[in-house]
Every structure is written in structure tokens, then in C-alpha cells.
Amino acid sequence: MDIVSIFALVILVLSIFTLLVGVAAYLAFKIRQTRGKSVKVHGNQEAEPEAIFLKRYQPGAPANEKAEQ
């Protein structure tokens, strides 16, 4: 087996593997999407989904507003 055949085989195997990973990722995405949008925030089911570390940007709000503590 010459070097060109080995490289061609490697490229073929990697291409097939990439396609399989892509299909698996798509299927995992679709399964996750069908499970619903239940969000757990701090372990509480009824809590509003909120940013824990970031503050929501609101246009027109003062830029130098200090974080609540």
C-alpha cells in the first residue's frame, strides 16, 4: 500500500466520522428540543429564569448604575 492510498483512506474515515458526529449532534439537539423548556434556576422549578452573574442591558438606562448587593 502506498502513501497516497493510506492518506485517501484516512481522509475517507475522518469524513465519515465527521458526518456521523454531525448527525448525532443534530439528533441530540432535536431530542433536547422536544423535551420542553423546563428551566431549573437554583434548583427551584417555579423560579423565573434570570441571569446570575450578568445584568440585563436596557437601552436608555444609566450606564454607571451600581450592582445591587
CSV table of C-alpha atoms in Angstrom, one decimal:
chain,number,residue,atom,x,y,z
A,1,MET,CA,0.0,0.0,0.0
A,2,ASP,CA,1.5,3.3,-1.0
A,3,ILE,CA,1.3,6.6,0.9
A,4,VAL,CA,-1.4,8.1,-1.3
A,5,SER,CA,-3.8,5.2,-0.6
A,6,ILE,CA,-3.2,5.5,3.1
A,7,PHE,CA,-3.9,9.2,3.1
A,8,ALA,CA,-7.0,8.6,1.0
A,9,LEU,CA,-8.2,6.0,3.5
A,10,VAL,CA,-7.6,8.4,6.4
A,11,ILE,CA,-9.5,11.2,4.7
A,12,LEU,CA,-12.4,8.9,3.9
A,13,VAL,CA,-12.6,7.6,7.5
A,14,LEU,CA,-12.4,11.1,9.0
A,15,SER,CA,-15.1,12.3,6.6
A,16,ILE,CA,-17.5,9.5,7.6
A,17,PHE,CA,-16.7,10.1,11.3
A,18,THR,CA,-17.5,13.8,10.9
A,19,LEU,CA,-20.8,13.1,9.2
A,20,LEU,CA,-21.7,10.6,12.0
A,21,VAL,CA,-20.9,13.1,14.7
A,22,GLY,CA,-22.9,15.8,12.9
A,23,VAL,CA,-25.9,13.5,12.7
A,24,ALA,CA,-25.6,12.5,16.3
A,25,ALA,CA,-25.4,16.2,17.4
A,26,TYR,CA,-28.5,17.0,15.3
A,27,LEU,CA,-30.4,14.1,16.9
A,28,ALA,CA,-29.4,15.2,20.4
A,29,PHE,CA,-30.5,18.7,19.6
A,30,LYS,CA,-33.9,17.6,18.4
A,31,ILE,CA,-34.4,15.3,21.4
A,32,ARG,CA,-33.5,18.2,23.8
A,33,GLN,CA,-35.9,20.4,21.9
A,34,THR,CA,-38.8,18.0,22.2
A,35,ARG,CA,-38.3,17.6,26.0
A,36,GLY,CA,-39.6,21.1,26.6
A,37,LYS,CA,-38.3,24.2,28.0
A,38,SER,CA,-38.2,23.4,31.7
A,39,VAL,CA,-35.6,25.6,33.3
A,40,LYS,CA,-34.1,24.9,36.7
A,41,VAL,CA,-32.9,28.0,38.4
A,42,HIS,CA,-31.1,27.4,41.7
A,43,GLY,CA,-33.0,24.1,42.0
A,44,ASN,CA,-36.4,25.7,42.1
A,45,GLN,CA,-38.9,24.8,39.4
A,46,GLU,CA,-41.1,27.9,39.9
A,47,ALA,CA,-38.3,30.4,39.9
A,48,GLU,CA,-38.0,32.9,37.0
A,49,PRO,CA,-35.0,32.2,34.7
A,50,GLU,CA,-32.6,35.0,35.5
A,51,ALA,CA,-29.0,35.9,34.8
A,52,ILE,CA,-27.0,35.1,37.9
A,53,PHE,CA,-23.8,37.0,37.1
A,54,LEU,CA,-24.8,39.4,34.4
A,55,LYS,CA,-27.2,42.3,34.4
A,56,ARG,CA,-29.7,42.7,31.6
A,57,TYR,CA,-28.9,45.6,29.3
A,58,GLN,CA,-31.7,48.1,28.9
A,59,PRO,CA,-31.3,50.9,26.4
A,60,GLY,CA,-31.7,54.3,28.0
A,61,ALA,CA,-30.8,53.1,31.5
A,62,PRO,CA,-28.0,54.9,33.3
A,63,ALA,CA,-24.6,53.3,32.3
A,64,ASN,CA,-22.9,53.7,35.6
A,65,GLU,CA,-25.6,52.1,37.8
A,66,LYS,CA,-24.1,50.1,40.6
A,67,ALA,CA,-25.0,46.5,41.1
A,68,GLU,CA,-27.5,45.7,43.9
A,69,GLN,CA,-26.0,43.9,46.8
